[in-house]
Coordinates of C-alpha atoms in Angstrom, one line a residue:
X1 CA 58.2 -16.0 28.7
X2 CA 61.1 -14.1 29.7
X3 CA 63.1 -14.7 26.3
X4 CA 59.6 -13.6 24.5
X5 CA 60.2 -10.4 26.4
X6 CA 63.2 -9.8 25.3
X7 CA 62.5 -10.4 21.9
X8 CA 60.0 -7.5 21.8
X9 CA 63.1 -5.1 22.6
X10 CA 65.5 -6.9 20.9
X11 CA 67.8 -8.1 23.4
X12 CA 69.2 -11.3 22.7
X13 CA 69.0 -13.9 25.7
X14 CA 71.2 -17.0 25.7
X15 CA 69.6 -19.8 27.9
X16 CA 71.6 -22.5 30.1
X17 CA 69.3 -25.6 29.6
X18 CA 69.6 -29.3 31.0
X19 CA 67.6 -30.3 27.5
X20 CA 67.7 -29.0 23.6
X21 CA 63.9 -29.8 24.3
X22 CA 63.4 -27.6 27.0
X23 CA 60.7 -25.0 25.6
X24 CA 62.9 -21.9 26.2
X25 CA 65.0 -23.6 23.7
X26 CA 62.7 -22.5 20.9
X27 CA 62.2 -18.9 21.6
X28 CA 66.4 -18.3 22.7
X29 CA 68.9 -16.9 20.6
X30 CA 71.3 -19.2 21.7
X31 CA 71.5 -22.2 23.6
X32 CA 73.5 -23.9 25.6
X33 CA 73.2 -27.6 27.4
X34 CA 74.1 -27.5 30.7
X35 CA 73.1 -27.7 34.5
X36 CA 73.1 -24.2 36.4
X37 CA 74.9 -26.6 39.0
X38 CA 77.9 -27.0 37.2
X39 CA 80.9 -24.3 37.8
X40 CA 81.8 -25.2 34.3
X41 CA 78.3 -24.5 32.8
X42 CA 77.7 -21.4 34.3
X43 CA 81.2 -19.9 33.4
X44 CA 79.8 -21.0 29.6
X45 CA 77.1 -18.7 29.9
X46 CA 78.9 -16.2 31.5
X47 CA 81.1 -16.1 28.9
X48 CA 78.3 -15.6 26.5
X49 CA 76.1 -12.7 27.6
X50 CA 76.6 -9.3 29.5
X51 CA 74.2 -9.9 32.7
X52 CA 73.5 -13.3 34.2
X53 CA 70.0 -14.0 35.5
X54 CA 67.3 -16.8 37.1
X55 CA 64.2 -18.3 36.5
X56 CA 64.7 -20.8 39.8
X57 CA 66.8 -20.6 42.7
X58 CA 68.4 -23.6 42.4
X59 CA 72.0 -22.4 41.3
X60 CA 75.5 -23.3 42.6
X61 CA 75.6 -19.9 44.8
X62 CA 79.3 -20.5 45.3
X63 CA 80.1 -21.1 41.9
X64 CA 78.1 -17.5 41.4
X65 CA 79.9 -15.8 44.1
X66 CA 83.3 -16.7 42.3
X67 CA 81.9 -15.4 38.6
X68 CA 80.8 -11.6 40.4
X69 CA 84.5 -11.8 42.1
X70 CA 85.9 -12.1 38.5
X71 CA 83.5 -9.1 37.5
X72 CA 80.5 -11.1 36.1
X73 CA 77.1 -8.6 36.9
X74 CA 74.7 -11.3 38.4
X75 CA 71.2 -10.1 39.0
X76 CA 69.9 -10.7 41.1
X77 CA 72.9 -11.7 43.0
X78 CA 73.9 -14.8 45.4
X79 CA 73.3 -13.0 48.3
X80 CA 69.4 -13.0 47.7
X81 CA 69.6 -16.2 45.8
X82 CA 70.5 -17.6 49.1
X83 CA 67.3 -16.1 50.7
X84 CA 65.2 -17.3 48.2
X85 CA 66.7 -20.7 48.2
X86 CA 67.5 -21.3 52.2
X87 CA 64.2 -21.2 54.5
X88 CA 66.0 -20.9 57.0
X89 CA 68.2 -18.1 56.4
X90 CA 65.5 -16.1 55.1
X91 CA 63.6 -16.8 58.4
X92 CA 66.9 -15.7 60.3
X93 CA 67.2 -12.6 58.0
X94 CA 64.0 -11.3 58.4
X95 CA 63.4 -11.5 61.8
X96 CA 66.4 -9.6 62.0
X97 CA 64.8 -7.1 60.3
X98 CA 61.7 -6.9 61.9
X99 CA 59.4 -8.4 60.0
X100 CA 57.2 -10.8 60.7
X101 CA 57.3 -14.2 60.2
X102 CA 55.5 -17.6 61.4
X103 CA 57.3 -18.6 64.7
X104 CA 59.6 -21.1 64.0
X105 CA 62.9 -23.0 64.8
X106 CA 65.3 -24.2 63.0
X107 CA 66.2 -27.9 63.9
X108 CA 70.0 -28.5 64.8
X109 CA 71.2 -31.8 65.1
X110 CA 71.3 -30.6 69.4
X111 CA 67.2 -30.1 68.7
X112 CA 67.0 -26.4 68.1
X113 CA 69.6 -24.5 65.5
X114 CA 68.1 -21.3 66.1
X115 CA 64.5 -19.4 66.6
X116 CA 62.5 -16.8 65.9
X117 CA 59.6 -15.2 64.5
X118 CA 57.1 -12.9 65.8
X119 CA 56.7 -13.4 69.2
X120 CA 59.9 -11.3 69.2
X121 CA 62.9 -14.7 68.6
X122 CA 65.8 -13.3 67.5
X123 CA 66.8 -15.1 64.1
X124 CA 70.6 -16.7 63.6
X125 CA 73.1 -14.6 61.9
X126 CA 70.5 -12.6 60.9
X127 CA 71.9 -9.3 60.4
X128 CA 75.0 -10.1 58.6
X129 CA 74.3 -7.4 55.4
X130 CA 74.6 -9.0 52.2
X131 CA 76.8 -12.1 53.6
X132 CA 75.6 -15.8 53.0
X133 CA 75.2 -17.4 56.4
X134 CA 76.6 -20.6 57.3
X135 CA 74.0 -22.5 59.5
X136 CA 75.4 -26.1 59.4
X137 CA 74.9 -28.1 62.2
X138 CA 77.8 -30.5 64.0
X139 CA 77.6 -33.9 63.6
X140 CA 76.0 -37.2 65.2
X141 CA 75.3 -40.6 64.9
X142 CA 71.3 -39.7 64.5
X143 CA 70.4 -36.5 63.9
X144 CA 66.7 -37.2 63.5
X145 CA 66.6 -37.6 67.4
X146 CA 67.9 -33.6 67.4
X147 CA 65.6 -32.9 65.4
X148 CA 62.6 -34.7 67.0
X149 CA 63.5 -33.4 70.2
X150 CA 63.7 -29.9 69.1
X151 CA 60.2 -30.2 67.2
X152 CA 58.9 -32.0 70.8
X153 CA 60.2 -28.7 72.8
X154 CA 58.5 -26.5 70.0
X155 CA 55.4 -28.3 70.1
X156 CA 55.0 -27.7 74.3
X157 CA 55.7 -24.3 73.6
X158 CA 53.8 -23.2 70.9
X159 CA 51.0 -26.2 70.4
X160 CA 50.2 -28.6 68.0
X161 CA 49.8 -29.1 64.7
X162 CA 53.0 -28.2 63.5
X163 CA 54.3 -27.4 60.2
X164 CA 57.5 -28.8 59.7
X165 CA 59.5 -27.5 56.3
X166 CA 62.8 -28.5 54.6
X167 CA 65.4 -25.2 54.8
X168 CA 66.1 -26.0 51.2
X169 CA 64.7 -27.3 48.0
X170 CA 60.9 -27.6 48.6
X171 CA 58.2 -25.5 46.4
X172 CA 54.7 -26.7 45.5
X173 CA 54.6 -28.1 48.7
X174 CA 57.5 -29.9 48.4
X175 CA 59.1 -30.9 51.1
X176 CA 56.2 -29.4 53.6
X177 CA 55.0 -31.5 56.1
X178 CA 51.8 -30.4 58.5
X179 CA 52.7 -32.9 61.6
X180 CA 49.7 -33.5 64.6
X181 CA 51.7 -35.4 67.4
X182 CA 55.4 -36.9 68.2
X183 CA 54.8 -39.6 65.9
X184 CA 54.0 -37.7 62.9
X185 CA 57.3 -35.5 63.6
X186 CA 59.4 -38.5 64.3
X187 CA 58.6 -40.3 60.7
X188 CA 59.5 -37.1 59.1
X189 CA 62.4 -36.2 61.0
X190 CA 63.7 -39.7 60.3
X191 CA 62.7 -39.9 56.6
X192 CA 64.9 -35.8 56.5
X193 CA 67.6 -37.5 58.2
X194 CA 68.0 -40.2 55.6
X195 CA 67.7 -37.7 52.7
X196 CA 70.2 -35.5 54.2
X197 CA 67.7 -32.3 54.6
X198 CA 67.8 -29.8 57.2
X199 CA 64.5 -28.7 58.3
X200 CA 62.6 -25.9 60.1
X201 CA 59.5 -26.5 62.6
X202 CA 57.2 -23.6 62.3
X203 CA 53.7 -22.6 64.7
X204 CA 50.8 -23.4 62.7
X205 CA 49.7 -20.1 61.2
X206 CA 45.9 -19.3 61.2
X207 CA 45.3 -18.8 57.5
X208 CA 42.0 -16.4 56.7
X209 CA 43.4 -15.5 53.0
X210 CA 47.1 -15.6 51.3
X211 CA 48.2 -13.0 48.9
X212 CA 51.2 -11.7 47.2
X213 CA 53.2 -8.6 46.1
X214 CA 55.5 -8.3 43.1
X215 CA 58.2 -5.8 42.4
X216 CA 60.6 -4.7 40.2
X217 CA 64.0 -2.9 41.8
X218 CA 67.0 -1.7 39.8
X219 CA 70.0 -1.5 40.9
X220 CA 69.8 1.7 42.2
X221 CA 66.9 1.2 44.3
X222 CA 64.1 2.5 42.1
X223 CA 61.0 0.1 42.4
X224 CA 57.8 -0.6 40.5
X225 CA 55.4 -2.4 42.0
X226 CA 52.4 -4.1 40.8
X227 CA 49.1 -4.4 43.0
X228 CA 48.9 -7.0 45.7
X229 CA 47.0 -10.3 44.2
X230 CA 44.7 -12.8 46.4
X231 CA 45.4 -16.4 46.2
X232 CA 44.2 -19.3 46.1
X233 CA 45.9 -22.5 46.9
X234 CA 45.7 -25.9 47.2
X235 CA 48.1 -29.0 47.7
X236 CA 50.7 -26.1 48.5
X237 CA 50.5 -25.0 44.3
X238 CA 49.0 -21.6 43.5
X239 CA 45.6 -22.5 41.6
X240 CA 44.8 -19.1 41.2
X241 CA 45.4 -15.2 41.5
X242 CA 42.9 -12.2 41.5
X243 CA 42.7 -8.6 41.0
X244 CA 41.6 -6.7 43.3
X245 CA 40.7 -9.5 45.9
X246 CA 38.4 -8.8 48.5
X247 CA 40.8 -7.1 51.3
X248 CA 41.0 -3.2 51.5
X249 CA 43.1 -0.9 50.7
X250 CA 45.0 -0.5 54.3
X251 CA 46.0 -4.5 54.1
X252 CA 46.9 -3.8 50.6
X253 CA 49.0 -0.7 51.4
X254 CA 50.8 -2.5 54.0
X255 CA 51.7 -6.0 51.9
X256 CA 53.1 -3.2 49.6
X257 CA 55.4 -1.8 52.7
X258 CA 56.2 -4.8 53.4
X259 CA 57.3 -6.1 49.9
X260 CA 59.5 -3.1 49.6
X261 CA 61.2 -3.5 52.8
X262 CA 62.0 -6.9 52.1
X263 CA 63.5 -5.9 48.7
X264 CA 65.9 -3.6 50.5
X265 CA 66.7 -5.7 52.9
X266 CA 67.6 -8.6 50.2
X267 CA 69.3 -6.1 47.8
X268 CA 67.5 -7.8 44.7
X269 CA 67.6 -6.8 41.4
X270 CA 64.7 -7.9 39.2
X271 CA 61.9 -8.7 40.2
X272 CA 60.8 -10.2 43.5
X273 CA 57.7 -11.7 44.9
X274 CA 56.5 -11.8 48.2
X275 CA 54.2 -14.4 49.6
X276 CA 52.2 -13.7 52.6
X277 CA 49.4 -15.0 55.0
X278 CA 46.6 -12.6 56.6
X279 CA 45.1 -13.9 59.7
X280 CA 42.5 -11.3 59.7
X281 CA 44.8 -8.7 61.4
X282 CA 48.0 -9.4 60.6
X283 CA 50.6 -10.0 57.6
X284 CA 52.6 -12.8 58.3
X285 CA 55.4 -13.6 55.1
X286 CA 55.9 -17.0 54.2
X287 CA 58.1 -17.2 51.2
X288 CA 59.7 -15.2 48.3
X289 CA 61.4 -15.5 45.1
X290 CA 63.9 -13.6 43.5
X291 CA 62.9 -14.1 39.9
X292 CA 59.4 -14.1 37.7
X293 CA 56.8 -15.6 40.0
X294 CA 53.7 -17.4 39.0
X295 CA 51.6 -14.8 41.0
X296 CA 52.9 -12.2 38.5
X297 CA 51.9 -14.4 35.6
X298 CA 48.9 -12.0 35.1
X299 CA 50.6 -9.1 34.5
X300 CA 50.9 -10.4 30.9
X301 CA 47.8 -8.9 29.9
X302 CA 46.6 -7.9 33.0
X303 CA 49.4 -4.4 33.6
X304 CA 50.8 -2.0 31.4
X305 CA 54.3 -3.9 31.8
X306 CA 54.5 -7.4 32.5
X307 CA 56.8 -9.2 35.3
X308 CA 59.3 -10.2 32.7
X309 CA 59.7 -6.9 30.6
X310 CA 60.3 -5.4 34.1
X311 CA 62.6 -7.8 35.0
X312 CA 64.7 -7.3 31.9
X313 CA 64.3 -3.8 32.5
X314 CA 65.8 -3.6 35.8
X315 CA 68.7 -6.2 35.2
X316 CA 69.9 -3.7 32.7
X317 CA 69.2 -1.2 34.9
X318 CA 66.4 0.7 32.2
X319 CA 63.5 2.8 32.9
X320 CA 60.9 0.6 34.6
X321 CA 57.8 0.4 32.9
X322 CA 54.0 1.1 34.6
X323 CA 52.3 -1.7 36.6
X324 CA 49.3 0.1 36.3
X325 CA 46.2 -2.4 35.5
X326 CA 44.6 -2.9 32.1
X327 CA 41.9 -3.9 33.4
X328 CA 39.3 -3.2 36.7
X329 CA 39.8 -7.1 37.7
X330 CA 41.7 -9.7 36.3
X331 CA 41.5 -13.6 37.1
X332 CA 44.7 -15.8 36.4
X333 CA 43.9 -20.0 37.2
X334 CA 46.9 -22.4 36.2
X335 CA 46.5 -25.1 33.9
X336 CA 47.6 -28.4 35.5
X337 CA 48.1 -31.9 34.3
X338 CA 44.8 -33.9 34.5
X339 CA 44.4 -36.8 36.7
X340 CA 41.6 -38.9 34.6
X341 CA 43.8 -38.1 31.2
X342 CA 47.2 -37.8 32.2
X343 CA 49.2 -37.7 29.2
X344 CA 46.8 -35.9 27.5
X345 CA 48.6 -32.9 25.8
X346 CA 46.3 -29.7 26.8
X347 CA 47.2 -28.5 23.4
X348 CA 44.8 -30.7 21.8
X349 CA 42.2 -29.3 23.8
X350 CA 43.2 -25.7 22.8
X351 CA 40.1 -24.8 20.3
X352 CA 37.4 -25.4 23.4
X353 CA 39.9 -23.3 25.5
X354 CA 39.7 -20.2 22.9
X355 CA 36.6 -20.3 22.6
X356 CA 35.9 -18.7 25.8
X357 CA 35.5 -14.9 25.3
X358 CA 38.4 -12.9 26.9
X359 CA 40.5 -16.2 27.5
X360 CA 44.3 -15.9 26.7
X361 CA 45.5 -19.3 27.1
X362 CA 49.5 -19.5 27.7
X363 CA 51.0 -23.3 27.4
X364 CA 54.4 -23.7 28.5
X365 CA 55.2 -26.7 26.2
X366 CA 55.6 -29.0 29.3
X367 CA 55.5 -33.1 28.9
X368 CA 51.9 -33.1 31.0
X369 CA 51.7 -35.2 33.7
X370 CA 49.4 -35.3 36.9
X371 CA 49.0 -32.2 38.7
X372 CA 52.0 -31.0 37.0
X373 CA 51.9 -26.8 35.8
X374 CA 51.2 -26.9 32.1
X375 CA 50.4 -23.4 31.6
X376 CA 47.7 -20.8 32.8
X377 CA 44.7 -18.6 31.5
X378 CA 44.2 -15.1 32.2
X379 CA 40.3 -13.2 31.6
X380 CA 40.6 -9.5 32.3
X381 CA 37.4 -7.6 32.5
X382 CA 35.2 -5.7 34.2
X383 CA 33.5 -7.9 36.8
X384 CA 35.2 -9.2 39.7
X385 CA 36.1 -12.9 41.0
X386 CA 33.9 -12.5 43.7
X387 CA 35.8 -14.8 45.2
X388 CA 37.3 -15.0 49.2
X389 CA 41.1 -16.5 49.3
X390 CA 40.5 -20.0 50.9
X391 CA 40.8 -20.0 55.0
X392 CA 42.8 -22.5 56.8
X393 CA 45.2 -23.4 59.4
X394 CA 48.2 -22.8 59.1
X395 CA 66.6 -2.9 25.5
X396 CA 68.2 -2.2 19.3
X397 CA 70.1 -4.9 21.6
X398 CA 70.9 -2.8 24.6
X399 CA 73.0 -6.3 26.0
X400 CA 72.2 -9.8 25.7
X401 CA 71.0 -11.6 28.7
X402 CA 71.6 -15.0 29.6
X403 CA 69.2 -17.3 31.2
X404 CA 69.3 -20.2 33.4
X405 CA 66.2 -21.7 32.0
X406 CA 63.2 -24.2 33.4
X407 CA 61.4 -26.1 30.8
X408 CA 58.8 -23.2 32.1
X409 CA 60.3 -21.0 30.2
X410 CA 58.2 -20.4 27.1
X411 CA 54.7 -19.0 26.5
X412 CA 52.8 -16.4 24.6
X413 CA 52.0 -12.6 24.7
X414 CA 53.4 -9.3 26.1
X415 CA 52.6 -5.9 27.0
X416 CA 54.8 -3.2 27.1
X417 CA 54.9 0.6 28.1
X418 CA 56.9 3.0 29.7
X419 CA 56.4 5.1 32.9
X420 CA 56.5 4.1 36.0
X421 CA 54.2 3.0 39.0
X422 CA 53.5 5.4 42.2
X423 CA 51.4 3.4 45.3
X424 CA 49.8 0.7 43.6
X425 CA 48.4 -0.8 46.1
X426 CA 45.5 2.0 46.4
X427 CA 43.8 0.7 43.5
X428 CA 43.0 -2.8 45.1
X429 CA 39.6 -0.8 46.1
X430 CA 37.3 -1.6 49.3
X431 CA 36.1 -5.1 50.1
X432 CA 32.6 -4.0 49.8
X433 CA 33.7 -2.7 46.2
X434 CA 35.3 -6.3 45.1
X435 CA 31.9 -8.0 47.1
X436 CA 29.6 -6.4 44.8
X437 CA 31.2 -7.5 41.7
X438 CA 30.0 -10.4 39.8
X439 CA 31.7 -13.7 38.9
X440 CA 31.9 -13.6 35.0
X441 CA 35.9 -12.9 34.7
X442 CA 36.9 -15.4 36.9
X443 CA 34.4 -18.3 35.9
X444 CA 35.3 -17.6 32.1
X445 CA 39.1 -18.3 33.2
X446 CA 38.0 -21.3 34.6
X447 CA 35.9 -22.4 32.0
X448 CA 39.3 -21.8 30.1
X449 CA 41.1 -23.7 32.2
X450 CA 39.4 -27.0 32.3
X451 CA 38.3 -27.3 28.6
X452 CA 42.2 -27.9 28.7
X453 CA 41.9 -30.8 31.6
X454 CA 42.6 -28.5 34.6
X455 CA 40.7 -30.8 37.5
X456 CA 38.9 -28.2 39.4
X457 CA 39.8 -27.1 42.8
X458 CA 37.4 -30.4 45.0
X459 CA 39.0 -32.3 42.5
X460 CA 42.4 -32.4 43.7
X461 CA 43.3 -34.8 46.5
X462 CA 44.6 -32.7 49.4
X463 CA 46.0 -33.3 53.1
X464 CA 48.2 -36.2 51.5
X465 CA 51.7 -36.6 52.6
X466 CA 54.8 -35.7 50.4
X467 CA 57.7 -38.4 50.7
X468 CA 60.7 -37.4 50.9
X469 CA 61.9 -38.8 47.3
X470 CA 64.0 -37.0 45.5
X471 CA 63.3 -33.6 44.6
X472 CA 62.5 -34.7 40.6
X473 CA 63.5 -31.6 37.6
X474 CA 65.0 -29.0 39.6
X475 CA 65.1 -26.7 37.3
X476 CA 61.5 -26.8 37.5
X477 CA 60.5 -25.1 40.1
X478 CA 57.1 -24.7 39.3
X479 CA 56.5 -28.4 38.6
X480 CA 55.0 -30.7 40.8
X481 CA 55.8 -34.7 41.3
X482 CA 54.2 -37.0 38.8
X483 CA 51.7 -38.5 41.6
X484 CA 49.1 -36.3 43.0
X485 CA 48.7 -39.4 45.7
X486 CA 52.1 -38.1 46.8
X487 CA 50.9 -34.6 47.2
X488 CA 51.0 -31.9 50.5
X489 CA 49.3 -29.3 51.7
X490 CA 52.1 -26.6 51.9
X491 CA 50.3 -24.6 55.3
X492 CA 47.7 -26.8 56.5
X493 CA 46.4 -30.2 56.4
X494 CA 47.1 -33.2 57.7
X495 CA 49.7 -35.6 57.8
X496 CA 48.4 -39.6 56.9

């Protein structure tokens, strides 16, 4: 999606990809194989573009800090890659700057590595500017019993269940554990041990809706944001997004604040999204990424300028475009990998899907699989979701621009405009106003969605432990494991 973008302005991308069948590979000017966690692949690319830039976190950061000291321009760059990619640091960081966060800890192999949150812990190394952190632990002969201790400790302190989290590598619920006693927390801090992952214990946050913010920042500080989004997940995978939501305009306004802050604070360039929790008075953040989000997929047809124009936008450091709506409401649900026909390519199914009226249908060109992200559907109208978040617990070529690319990569359709975007978040409208809608737009996207085998929301198993196997295509981070049996709620649950 983000080398269809810059087709529209004519800037040439050249992609880093592990496979020639990766489907960026079709829509890239240039491609080269590679892993984005080789120094050797990445000084390739370098080599072969102007600006380097994401779609995943999951980068040699060192090899990245050597490339900007030899003058590469990395955007964003390895100091916010490193909060995207480390829980804990970001956790640190934050609390540092006063923000809040879930309370948490993060688990030393002496039990606790650090803590904070916001019952007012002071974070780690937190306030060490643009500097990666280093938060590795000393050594024992069993570092699970550390760890179990320090999750014990946490639990007397702050109650149980607990939501125990690997600092790096999880998404999708990935590596996310929701723990209700010792010996939950001992299997899982055994099972980390063996793997060789750090992890963070965290309070249980009280869940009544999630939402997130998406930004663009250039280089110079100049931001365009788009309107805060309501989520909906499930299995710890975003399921779907809608515009307005039913919060006001205050929570709105202050997810905004709070987006912006955290964008300063993580000096990103691109765009960034924010993930955050409302427990009916208060914004808690969970998680962010430096890069084109799946919350943001909307913007496609749903804004004046999508995510990925925006992003290419401010990596050149261009005029950012308006995130103004094209529509009153808009309703994005992914398309995932059925369960009853697994291999079944949703392509197939596509006629049924287009047949819906208002239903543009983006397919990634992903092998399908259970539960896995094939693609997603986006209905923009005039009538609302009507739908509450799910409660719970817990530039003529101006440059060319290279790509570390996800076989994610690829879909159809872009807006694009110029101007910019002043306080977006005042158009999210009243609750009362996003009540009184209707649920046509969202039920068409729907309908959309599962004429191309997308298992409805009861349909997916939840509450279901993650293993701690290996992490699978890392450079697809919006894919999920093969077996939905193997799935994890990401915030709540429970552990079995």
């Amino acid at each position: 999606m983000l080398c269809e973008a810059a087709s529209e302005l004519d800037i040439g991308t050249v992609v880093l990809a592990e496979h020639d069948d990766d489907a960026a590979c079709d829509v890239a000017r240039q491609v080269i194989i590679g892993t984005p966690r080789s120094r050797a692949d990445l000084a390739a690319l370098a080599s072969a573009c102007d600006v380097l830039t994401f779609d995943h976190e999951l980068v040699d950061l060192d090899a990245l800090e050597e490339l900007v000291r030899e003058g590469v321009v990395v955007r964003p760059g390895p100091a916010a890659l490193e909060l995207a990619a480390d829980k804990a640091r970001m956790r640190s960081r934050f609390t540092a700057a006063g923000l809040d966060v879930p309370v948490y800890a993060v688990l030393g192999t002496d039990g606790f590595g650090g803590t904070g949150g916001r019952e007012g812990g002071s974070g780690t190394g937190g306030a060490n500017g643009g500097a990666r952190e280093d938060a590795r632990g000393g050594a024992r002969e069993d570092p699970s019993e550390g760890a179990l201790q320090g999750v014990v400790r946490f639990g007397a302190a702050h109650g149980w269940p607990l939501v125990l989290k690997a600092a790096r590598g999880g998404y999708d619920g990935r590596g996310v554990w929701v723990v209700e006693n010792e010996s939950q927390a001992a299997r899982v801090c055994t099972e980390a041990s063996e793997a060789g992952l750090s992890l963070l214990v965290e309070e249980m946050v009280p869940i009544a809706a999630e939402m997130a913010v998406v930004l663009a920042r250039r280089p110079g500080g100049e931001m365009a944001v788009w309107p805060m989004v309501e989520t909906v997940q499930q299995d710890g995978m975003c399921r779907e997004v809608h515009y307005p939501g039913h919060l006001g305009t205050d929570v709105a306004l202050e997810a905004e604040r709070v987006a912006r802050r955290i964008a300063d604070v993580t000096g990103v360039v691109g765009v960034l999204a924010v993930e955050l929790f409302w427990t009916g008075h208060a914004l808690i953040v969970n998680e962010i990424a430096v890069r084109p989000h799946n919350t943001g997929h909307w913007t496609i047809e749903g804004a004046v300028t999508s995510q990925f124009e925006n992003h290419l936008r401010a990596i050149l450091d261009l005029p950012l475009g308006s995130t103004r709506p094209t529509a009153p409401v808009v309703a994005s649900v992914n398309i995932v990998g059925s369960t009853v026909d697994p291999a079944r390519d949703p392509g197939s199914l596509l006629p049924a899907a287009l047949g819906v009226e208002g239903a543009h249908v983006h397919l990634y060109g992903k092998r399908a699989r259970p539960g896995r992200k094939l693609g997603h559907v986006t209905v923009c109208g005039t009538y609302g979701s009507g739908a509450s978040a799910t409660s719970g617990t817990s530039a003529g070529s101006v440059a060319s621009v290279a790509s570390v690319a996800s076989a994610a990569s690829a879909a159809s359709g872009i807006s694009a405009a110029s101007g910019t975007s002043a306080g977006s978040a005042a158009s999210a409208g009243s609750a009362a106003e996003a009540g009184a809608r209707g649920t046509d737009v969202r039920s068409r996207a729907w309908a959309a969605a599962e004429a191309l085998g997308t298992p409805g929301l009861s349909a997916t198993p939840s509450g279901v432990r993650r293993g701690l196997e290996p992490l699978g295509d890392t450079t697809d981070p919006d894919d999920v494991a093969a077996e939905p049996s193997r799935r994890v709620t990401a915030d709540h649950g429970a552990l079995t």
